[in-house]
PDB file of C-alpha atoms in Angstrom:
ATOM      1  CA  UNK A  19      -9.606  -9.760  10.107  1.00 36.00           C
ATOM      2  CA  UNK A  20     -13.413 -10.429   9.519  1.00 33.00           C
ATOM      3  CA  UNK A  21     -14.551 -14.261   9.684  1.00 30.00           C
ATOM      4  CA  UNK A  22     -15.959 -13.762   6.278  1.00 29.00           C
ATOM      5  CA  UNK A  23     -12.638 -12.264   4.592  1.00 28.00           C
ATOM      6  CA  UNK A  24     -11.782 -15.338   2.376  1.00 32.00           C
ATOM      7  CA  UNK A  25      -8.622 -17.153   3.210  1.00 33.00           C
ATOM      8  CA  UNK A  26      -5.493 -17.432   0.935  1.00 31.00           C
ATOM      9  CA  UNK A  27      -3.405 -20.916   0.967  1.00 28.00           C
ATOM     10  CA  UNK A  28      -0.725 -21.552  -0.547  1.00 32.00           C
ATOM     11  CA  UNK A  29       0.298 -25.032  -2.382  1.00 28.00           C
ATOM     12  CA  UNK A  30       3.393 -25.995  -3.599  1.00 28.00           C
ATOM     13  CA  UNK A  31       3.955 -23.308  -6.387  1.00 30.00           C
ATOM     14  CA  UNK A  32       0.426 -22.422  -6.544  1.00 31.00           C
ATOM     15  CA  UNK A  33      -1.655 -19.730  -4.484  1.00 34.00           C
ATOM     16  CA  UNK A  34      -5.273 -20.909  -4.196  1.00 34.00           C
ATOM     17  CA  UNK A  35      -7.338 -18.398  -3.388  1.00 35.00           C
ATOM     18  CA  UNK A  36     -10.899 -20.192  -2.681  1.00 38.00           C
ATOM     19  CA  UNK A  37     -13.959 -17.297  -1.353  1.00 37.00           C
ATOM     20  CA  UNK A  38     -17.594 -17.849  -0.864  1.00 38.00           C
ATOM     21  CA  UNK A  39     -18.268 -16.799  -4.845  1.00 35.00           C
ATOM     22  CA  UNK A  40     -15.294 -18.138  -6.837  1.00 37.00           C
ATOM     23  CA  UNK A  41     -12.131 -20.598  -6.855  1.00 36.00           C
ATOM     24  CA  UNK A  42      -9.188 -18.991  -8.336  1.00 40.00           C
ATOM     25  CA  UNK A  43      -5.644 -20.367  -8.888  1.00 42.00           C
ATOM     26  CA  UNK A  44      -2.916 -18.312  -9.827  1.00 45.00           C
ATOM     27  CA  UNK A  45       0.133 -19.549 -10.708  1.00 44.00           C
ATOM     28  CA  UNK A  46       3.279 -18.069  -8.440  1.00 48.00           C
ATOM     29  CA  UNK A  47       5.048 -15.296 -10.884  1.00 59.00           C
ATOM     30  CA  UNK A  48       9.010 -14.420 -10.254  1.00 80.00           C
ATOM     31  CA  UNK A  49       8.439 -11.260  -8.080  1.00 89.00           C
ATOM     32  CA  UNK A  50      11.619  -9.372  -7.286  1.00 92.00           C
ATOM     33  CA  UNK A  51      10.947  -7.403  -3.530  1.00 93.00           C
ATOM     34  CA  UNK A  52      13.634  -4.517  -2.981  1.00 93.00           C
ATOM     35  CA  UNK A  53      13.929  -2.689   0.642  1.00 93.00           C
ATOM     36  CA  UNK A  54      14.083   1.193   0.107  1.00 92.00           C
ATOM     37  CA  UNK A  55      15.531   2.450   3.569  1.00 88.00           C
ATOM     38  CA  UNK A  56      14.877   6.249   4.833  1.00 79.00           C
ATOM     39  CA  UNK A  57      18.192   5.864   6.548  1.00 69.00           C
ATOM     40  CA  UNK A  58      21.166   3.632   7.894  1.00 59.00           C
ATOM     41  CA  UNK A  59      18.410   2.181  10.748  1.00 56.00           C
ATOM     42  CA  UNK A  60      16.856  -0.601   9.098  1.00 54.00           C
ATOM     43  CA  UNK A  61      15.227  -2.068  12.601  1.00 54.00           C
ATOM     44  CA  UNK A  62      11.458  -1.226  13.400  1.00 55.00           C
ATOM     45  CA  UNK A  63      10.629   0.910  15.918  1.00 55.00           C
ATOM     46  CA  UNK A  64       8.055   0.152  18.749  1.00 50.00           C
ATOM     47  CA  UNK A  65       5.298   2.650  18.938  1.00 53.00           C
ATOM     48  CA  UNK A  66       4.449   4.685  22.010  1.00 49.00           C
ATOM     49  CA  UNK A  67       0.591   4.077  21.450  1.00 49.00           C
ATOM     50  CA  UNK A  68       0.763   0.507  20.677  1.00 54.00           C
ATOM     51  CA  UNK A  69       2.573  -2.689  21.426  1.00 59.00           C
ATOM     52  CA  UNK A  70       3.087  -2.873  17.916  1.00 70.00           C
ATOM     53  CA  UNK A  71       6.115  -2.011  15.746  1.00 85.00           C
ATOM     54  CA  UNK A  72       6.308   0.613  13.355  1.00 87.00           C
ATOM     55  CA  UNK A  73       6.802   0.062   9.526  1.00 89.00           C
ATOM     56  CA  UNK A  74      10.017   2.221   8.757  1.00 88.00           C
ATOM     57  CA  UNK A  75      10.835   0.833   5.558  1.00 92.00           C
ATOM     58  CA  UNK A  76       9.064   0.789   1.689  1.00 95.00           C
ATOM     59  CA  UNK A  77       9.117  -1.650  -0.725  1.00 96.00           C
ATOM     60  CA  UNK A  78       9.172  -2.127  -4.365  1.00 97.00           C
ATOM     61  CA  UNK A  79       7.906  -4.860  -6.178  1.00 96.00           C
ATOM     62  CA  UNK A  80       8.891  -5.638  -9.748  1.00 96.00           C
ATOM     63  CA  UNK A  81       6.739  -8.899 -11.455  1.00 96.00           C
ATOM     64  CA  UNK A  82       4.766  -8.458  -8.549  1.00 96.00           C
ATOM     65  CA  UNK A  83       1.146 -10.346  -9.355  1.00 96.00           C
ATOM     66  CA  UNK A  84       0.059 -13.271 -12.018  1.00 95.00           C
ATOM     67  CA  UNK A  85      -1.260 -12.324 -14.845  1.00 95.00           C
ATOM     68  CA  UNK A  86      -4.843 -13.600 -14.244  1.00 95.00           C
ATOM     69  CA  UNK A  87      -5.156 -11.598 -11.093  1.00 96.00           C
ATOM     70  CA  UNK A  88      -4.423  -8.120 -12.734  1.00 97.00           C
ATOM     71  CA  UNK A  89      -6.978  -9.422 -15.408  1.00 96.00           C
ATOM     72  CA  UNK A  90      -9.438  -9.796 -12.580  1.00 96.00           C
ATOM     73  CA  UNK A  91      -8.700  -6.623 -11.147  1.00 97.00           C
ATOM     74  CA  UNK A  92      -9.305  -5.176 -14.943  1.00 96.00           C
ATOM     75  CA  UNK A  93     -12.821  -6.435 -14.983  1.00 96.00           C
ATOM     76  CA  UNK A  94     -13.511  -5.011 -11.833  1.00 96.00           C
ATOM     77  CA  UNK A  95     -12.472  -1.665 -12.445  1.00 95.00           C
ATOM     78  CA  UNK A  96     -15.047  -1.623 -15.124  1.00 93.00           C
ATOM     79  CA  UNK A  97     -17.649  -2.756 -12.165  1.00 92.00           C
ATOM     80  CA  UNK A  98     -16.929   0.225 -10.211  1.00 94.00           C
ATOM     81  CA  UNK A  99     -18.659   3.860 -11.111  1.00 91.00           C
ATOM     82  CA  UNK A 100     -15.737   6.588 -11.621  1.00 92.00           C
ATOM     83  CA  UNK A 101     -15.806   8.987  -8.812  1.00 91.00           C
ATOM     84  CA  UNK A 102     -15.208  12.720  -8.811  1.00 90.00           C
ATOM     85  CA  UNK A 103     -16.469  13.740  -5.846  1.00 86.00           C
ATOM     86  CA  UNK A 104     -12.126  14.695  -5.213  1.00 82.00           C
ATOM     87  CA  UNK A 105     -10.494  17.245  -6.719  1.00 81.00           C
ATOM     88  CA  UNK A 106      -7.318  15.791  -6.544  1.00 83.00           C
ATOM     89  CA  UNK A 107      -7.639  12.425  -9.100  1.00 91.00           C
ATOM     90  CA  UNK A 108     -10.947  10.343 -10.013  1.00 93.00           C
ATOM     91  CA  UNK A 109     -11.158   7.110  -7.972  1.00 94.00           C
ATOM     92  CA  UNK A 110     -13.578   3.808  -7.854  1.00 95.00           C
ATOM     93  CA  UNK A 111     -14.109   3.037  -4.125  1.00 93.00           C
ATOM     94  CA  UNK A 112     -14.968  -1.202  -3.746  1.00 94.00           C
ATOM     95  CA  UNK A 113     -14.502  -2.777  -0.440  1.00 92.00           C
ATOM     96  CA  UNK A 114     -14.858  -6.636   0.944  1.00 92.00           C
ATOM     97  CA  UNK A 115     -16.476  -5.991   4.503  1.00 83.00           C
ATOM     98  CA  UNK A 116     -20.165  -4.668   4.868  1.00 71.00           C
ATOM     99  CA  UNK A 117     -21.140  -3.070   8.521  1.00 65.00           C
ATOM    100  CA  UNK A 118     -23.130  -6.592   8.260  1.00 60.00           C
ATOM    101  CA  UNK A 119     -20.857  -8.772   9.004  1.00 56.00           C
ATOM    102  CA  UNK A 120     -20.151  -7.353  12.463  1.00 52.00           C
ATOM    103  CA  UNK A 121     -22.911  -9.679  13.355  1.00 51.00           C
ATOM    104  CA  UNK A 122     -20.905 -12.479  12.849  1.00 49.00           C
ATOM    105  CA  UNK A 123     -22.836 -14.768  10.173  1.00 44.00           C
ATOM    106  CA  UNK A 124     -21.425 -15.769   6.936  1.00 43.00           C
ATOM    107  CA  UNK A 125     -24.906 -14.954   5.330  1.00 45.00           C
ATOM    108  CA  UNK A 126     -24.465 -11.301   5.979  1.00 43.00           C
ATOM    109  CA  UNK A 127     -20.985 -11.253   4.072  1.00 45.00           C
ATOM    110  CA  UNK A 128     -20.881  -8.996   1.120  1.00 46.00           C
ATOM    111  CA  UNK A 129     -21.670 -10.506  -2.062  1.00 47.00           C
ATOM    112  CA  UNK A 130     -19.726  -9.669  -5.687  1.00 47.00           C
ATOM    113  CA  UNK A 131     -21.442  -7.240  -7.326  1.00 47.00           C
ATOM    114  CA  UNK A 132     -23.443  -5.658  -4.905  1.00 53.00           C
ATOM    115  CA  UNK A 133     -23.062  -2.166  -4.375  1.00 51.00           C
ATOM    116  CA  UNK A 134     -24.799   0.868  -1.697  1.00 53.00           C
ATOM    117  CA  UNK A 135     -25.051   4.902  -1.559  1.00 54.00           C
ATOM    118  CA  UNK A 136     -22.697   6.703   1.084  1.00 49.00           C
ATOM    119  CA  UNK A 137     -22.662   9.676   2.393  1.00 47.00           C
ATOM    120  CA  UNK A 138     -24.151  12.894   1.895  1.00 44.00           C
ATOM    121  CA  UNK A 139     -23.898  15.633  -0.410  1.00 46.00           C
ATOM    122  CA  UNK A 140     -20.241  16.173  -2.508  1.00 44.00           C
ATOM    123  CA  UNK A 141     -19.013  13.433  -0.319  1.00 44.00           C
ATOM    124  CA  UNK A 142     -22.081  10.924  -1.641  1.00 53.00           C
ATOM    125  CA  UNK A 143     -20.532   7.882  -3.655  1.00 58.00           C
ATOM    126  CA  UNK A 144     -21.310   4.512  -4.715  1.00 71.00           C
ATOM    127  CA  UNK A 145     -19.303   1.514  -3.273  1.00 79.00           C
ATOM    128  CA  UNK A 146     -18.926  -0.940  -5.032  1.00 88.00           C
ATOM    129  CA  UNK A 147     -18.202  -5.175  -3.187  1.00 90.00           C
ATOM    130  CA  UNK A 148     -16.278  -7.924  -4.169  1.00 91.00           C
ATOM    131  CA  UNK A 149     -16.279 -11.172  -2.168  1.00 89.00           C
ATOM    132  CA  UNK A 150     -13.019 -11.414  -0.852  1.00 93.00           C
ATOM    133  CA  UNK A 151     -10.610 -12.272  -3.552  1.00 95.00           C
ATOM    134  CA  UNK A 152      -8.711  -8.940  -3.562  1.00 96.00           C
ATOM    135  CA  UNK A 153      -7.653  -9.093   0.504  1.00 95.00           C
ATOM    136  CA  UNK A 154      -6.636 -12.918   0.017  1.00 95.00           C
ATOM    137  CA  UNK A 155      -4.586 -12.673  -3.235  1.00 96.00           C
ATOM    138  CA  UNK A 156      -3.048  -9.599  -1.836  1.00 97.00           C
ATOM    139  CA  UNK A 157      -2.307 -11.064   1.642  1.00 96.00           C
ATOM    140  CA  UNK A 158      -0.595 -14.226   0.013  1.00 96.00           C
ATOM    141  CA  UNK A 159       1.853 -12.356  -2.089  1.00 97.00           C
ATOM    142  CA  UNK A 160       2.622 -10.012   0.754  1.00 97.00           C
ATOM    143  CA  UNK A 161       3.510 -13.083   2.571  1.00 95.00           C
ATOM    144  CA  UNK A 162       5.653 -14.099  -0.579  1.00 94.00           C
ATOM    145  CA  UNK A 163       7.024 -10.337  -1.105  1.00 96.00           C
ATOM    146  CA  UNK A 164       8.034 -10.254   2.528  1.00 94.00           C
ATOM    147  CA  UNK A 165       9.788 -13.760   2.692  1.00 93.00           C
ATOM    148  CA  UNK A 166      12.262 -12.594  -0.701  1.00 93.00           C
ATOM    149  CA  UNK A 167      14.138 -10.317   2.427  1.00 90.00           C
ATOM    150  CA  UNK A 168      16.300 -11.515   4.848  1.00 81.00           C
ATOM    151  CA  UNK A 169      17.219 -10.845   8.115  1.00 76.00           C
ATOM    152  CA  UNK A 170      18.123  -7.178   8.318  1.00 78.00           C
ATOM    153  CA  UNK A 171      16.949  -6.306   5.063  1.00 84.00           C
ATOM    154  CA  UNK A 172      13.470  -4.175   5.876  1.00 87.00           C
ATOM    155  CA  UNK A 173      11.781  -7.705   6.504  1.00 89.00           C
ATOM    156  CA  UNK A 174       8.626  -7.320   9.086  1.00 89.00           C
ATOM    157  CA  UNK A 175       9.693  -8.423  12.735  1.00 85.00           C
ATOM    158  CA  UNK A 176      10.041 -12.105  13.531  1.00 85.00           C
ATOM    159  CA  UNK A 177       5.855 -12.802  15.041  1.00 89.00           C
ATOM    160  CA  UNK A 178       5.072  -9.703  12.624  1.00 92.00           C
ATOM    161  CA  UNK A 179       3.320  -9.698   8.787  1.00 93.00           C
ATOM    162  CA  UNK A 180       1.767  -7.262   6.263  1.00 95.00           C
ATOM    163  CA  UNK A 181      -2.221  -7.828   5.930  1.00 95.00           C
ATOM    164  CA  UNK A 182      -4.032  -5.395   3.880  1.00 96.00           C
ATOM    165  CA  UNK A 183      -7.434  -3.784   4.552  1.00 94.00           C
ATOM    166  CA  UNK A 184     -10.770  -4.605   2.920  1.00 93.00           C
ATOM    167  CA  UNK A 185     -11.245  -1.385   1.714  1.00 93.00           C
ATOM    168  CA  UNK A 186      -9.862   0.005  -1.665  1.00 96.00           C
ATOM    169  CA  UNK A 187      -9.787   2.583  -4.301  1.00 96.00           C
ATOM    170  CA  UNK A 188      -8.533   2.671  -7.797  1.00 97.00           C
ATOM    171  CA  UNK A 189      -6.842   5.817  -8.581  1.00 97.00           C
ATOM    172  CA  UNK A 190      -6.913   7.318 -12.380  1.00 96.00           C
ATOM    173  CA  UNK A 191      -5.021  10.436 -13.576  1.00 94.00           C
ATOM    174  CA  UNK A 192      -5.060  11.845 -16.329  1.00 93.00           C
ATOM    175  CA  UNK A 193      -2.382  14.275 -18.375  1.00 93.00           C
ATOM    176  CA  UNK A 194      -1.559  16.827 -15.699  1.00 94.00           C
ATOM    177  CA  UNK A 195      -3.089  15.349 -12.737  1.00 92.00           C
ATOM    178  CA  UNK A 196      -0.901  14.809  -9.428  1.00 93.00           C
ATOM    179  CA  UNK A 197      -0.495  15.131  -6.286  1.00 89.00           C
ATOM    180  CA  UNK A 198       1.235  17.746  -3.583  1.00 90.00           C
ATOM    181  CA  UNK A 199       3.810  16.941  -0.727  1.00 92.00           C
ATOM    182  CA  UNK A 200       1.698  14.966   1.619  1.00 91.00           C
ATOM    183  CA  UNK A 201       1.706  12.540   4.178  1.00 91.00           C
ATOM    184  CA  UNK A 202      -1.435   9.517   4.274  1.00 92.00           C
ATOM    185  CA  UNK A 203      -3.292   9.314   7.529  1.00 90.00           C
ATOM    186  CA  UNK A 204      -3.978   5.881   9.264  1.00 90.00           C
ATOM    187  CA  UNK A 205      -7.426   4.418   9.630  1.00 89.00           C
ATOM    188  CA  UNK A 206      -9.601   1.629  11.824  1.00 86.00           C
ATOM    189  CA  UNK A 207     -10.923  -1.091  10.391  1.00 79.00           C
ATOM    190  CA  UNK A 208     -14.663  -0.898  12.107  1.00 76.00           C
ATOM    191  CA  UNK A 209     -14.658  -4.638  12.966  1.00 73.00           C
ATOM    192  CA  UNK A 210     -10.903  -4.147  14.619  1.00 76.00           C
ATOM    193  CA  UNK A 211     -10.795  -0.871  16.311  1.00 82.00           C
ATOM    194  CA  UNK A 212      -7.460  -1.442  18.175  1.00 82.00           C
ATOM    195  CA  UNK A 213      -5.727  -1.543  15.119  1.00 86.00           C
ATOM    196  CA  UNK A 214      -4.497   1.184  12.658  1.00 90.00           C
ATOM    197  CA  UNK A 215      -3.177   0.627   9.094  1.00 94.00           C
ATOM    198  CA  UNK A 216       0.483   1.402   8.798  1.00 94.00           C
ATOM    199  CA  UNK A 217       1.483   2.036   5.593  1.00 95.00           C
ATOM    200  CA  UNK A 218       0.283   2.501   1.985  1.00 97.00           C
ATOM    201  CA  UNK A 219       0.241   0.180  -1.170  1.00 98.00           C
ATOM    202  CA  UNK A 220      -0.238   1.055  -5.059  1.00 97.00           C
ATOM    203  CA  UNK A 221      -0.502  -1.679  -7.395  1.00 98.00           C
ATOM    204  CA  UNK A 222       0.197  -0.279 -10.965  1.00 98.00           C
ATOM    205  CA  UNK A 223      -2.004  -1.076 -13.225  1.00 98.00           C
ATOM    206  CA  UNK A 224      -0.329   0.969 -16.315  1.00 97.00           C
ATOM    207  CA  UNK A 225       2.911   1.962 -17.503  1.00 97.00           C
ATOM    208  CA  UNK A 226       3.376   5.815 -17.713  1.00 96.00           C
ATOM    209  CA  UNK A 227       5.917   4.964 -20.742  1.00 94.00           C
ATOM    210  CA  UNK A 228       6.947   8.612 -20.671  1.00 94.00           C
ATOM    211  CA  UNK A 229       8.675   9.145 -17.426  1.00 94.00           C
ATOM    212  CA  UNK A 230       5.457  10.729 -15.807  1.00 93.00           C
ATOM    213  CA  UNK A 231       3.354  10.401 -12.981  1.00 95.00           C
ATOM    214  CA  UNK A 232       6.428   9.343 -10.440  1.00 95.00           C
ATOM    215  CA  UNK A 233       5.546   9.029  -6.599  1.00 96.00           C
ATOM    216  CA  UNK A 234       8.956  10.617  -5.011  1.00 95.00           C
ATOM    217  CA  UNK A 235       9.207   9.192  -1.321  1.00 95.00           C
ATOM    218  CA  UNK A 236      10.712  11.867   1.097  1.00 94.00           C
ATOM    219  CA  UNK A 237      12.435  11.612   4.629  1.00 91.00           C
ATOM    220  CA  UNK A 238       9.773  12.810   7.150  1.00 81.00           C
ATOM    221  CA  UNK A 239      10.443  15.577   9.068  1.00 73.00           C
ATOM    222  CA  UNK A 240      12.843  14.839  12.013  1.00 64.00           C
ATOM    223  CA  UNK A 241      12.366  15.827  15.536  1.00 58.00           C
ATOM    224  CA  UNK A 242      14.863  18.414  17.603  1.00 57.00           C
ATOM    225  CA  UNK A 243      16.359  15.852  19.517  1.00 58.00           C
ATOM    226  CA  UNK A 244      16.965  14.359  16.068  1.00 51.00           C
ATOM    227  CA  UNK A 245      18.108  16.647  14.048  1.00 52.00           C
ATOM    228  CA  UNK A 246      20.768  17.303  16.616  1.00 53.00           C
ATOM    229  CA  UNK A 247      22.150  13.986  16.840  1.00 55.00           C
ATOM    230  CA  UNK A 248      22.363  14.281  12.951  1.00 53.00           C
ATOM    231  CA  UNK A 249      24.870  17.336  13.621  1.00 55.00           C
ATOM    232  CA  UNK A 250      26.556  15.500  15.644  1.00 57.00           C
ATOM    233  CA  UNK A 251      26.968  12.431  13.571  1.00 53.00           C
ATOM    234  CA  UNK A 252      28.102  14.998  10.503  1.00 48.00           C
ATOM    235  CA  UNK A 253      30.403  16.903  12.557  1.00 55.00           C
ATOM    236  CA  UNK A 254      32.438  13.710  14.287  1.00 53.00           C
ATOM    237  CA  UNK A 255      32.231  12.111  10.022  1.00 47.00           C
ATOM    238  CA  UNK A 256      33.853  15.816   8.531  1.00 47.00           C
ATOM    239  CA  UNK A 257      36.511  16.280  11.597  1.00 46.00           C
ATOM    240  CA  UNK A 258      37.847  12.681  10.904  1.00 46.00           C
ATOM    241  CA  UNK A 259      38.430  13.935   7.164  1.00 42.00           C
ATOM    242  CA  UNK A 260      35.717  11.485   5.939  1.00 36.00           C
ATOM    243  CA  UNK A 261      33.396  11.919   3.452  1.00 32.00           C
ATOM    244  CA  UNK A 262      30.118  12.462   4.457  1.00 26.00           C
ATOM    245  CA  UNK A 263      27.833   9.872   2.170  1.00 24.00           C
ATOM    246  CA  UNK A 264      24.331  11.039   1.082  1.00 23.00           C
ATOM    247  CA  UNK A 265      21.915  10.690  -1.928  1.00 26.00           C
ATOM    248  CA  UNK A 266      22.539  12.847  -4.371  1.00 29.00           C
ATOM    249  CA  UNK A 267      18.998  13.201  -6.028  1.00 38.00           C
ATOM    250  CA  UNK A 268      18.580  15.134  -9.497  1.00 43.00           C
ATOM    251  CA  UNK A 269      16.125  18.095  -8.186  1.00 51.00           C
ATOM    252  CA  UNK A 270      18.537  19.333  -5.162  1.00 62.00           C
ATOM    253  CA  UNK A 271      16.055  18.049  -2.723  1.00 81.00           C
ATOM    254  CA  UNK A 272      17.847  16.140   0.177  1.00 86.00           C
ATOM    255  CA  UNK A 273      14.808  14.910   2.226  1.00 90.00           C
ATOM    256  CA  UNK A 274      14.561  13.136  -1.075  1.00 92.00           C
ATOM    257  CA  UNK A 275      14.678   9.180  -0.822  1.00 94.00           C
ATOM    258  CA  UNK A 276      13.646   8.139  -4.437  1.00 94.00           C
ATOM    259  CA  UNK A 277      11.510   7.794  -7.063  1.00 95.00           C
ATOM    260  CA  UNK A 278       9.438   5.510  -8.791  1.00 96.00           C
ATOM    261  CA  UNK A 279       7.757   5.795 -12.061  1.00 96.00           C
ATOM    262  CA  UNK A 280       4.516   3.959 -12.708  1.00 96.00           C
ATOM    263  CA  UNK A 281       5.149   0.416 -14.517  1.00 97.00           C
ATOM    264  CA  UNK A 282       2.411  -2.112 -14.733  1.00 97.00           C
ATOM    265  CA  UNK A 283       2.615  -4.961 -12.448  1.00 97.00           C
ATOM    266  CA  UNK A 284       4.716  -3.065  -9.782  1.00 97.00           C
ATOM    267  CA  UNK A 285       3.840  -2.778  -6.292  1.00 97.00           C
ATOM    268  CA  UNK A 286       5.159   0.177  -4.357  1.00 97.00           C
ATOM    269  CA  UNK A 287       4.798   0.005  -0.433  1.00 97.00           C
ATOM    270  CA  UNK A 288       5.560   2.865   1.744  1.00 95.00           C
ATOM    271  CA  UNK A 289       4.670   4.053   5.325  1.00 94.00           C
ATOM    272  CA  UNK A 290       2.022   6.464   5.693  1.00 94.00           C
ATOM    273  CA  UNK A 291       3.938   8.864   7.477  1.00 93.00           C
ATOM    274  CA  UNK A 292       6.789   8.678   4.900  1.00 94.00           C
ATOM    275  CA  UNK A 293       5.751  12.494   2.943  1.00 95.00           C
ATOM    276  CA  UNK A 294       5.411  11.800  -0.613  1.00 94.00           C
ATOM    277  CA  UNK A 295       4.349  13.487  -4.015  1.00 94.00           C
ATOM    278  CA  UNK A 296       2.234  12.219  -7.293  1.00 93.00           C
ATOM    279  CA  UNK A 297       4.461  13.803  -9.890  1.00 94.00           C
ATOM    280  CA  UNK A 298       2.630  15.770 -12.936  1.00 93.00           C
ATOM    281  CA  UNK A 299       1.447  12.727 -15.179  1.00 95.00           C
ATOM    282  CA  UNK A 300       2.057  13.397 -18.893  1.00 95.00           C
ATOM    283  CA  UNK A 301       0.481  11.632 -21.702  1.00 95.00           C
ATOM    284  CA  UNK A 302       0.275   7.904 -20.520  1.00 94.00           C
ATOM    285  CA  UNK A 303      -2.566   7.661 -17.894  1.00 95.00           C
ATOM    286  CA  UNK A 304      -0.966   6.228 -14.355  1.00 97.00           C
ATOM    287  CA  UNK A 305      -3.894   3.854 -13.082  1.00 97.00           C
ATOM    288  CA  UNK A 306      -3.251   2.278  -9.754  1.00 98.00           C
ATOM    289  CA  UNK A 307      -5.012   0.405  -6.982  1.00 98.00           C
ATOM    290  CA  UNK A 308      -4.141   1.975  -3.821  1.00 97.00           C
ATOM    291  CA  UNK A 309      -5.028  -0.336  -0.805  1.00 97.00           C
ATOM    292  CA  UNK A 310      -3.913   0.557   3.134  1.00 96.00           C
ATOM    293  CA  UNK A 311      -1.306  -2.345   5.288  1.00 96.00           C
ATOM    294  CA  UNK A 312      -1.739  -3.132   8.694  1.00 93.00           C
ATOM    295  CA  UNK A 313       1.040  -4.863  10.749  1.00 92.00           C
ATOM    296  CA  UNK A 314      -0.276  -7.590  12.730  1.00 91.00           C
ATOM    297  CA  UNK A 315       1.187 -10.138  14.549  1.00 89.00           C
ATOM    298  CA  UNK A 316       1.360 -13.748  13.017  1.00 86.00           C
ATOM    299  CA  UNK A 317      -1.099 -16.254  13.799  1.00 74.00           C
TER     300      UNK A 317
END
């Protein structure tokens, strides 16, 4: 990433996060990180663009971040103007790297508190910066998420880690807001342009206490070749009088790979070609910061 993106270290049981504007140590929380698998293959596939492996697994993090880092997040929601330039869910855009700092010098790096105008027209909005904070607290307790899973158990490639982008957006619906079946495009991070963000994260940031506002993760659509060895694999599994295991979800859908209700302080991580839905949200507002994960090898 960017020179100027601050750097997170971690210290016995502490994670210091130190940037150009403030020096912040959380305290390491009890996070529990739990593998949710799209089917028996658990390995990561190698991409026919790329030399990179794909993310084919999600994650869900309960206990996820220390208390004092949601509480900064909390303040700087209240930084950020409300956007509804959408028509889908209101959102505060903030982001840690400035066009300016593809020149290289620390003096052009964004500052906190700063914001700028982009775009034209209904697509016009105010971004909001922060110095650098968010990308290093959330890169150390990916690191920490990640090492909870063994060998075999959805962890990132040996040489391979999780690293999110500088750019952000805090999501807010409201009673009857949600989203449609869809699947999240990848995007280039201007001052890396070889490499494309892999998969999506929410941070919850409030409990929907009544069962709504559920993102339900779905198998994506398989290929011919696919969906023929899947015959197959049925066929040889019912003529050997064995039962044929497979989720049984509660709304008849079998593409269907779970769902998870909104619960403050949990992380869910899923690939951005994994199709998903925002269920209807009910009474209790579902706020969550949605940031995008590249896979990039380990320095």
């Amino acid at each position: 990433m960017a020179a100027s993106i601050a750097q997170a270290l971690q210290v016995e049981n502490l994670t210091v996060i130190d940037t150009e504007s403030s020096h912040i140590e959380l305290a390491m929380v009890g996070s529990v990180t739990r593998a949710i698998f799209s089917s028996e293959n658990t390995a990561c596939e190698v991409s026919p663009i790329s030399s990179s492996p794909t993310l084919e697994t999600a994650y869900h993090i309960t206990n996820a971040l220390p208390e004092e880092f949601l509480g900064q997040l909390k303040s700087l929601r209240s930084c950020c103007p409300l956007d509804f330039s959408r028509p889908t869910v209101p959102r505060r855009f903030f982001q840690e790297w400035s066009p300016l700092q593809s020149e290289g010098t620390s003096d052009n790096a964004p500052k906190d508190t700063t914001a700028e105008v982009v775009g034209q027209g209904r697509w016009e909005r105010e971004i909001h910066y922060e110095g650098g904070w968010v990308t290093a607290g959330l890169n150390a307790a990916l690191d920490r998420w990640m090492e909870q899973l063994g060998e075999g158990e959805g962890r990132p490639p040996v040489g391979w880690r999780l690293e999110s982008s500088p750019f952000y957006r805090i999501l807010e619906y409201t009673e009857g807001g949600g989203m449609a079946k869809h699947s999240d495009g990848n995007n280039v991070h201007p001052a890396t342009p070889d490499l494309r963000t892999q998969a999506t994260m929410l941070v919850y940031l409030s409990t929907c206490e009544d069962g709504g506002g559920a993102t339900s993760l779905f198998r994506k659509k398989k290929t011919k070749k696919q969906e023929v060895a899947a015959a197959r694999k049925k066929n040889a599994k019912d003529s050997n009088n064995r039962e044929t295991v497979g989720t049984q979800q509660s709304d008849g859908d079998p593409d269907l790979i779970e769902s998870v209700v909104p619960v403050r302080n949990t992380v869910l991580i899923f690939p951005h070609v994994w199709p998903h839905t925002g269920c209807e949200v009910k009474a209790s507002k579902k706020i969550a910061l949605r940031a995008e994960l590249y896979l990039v090898k380990d320095s």
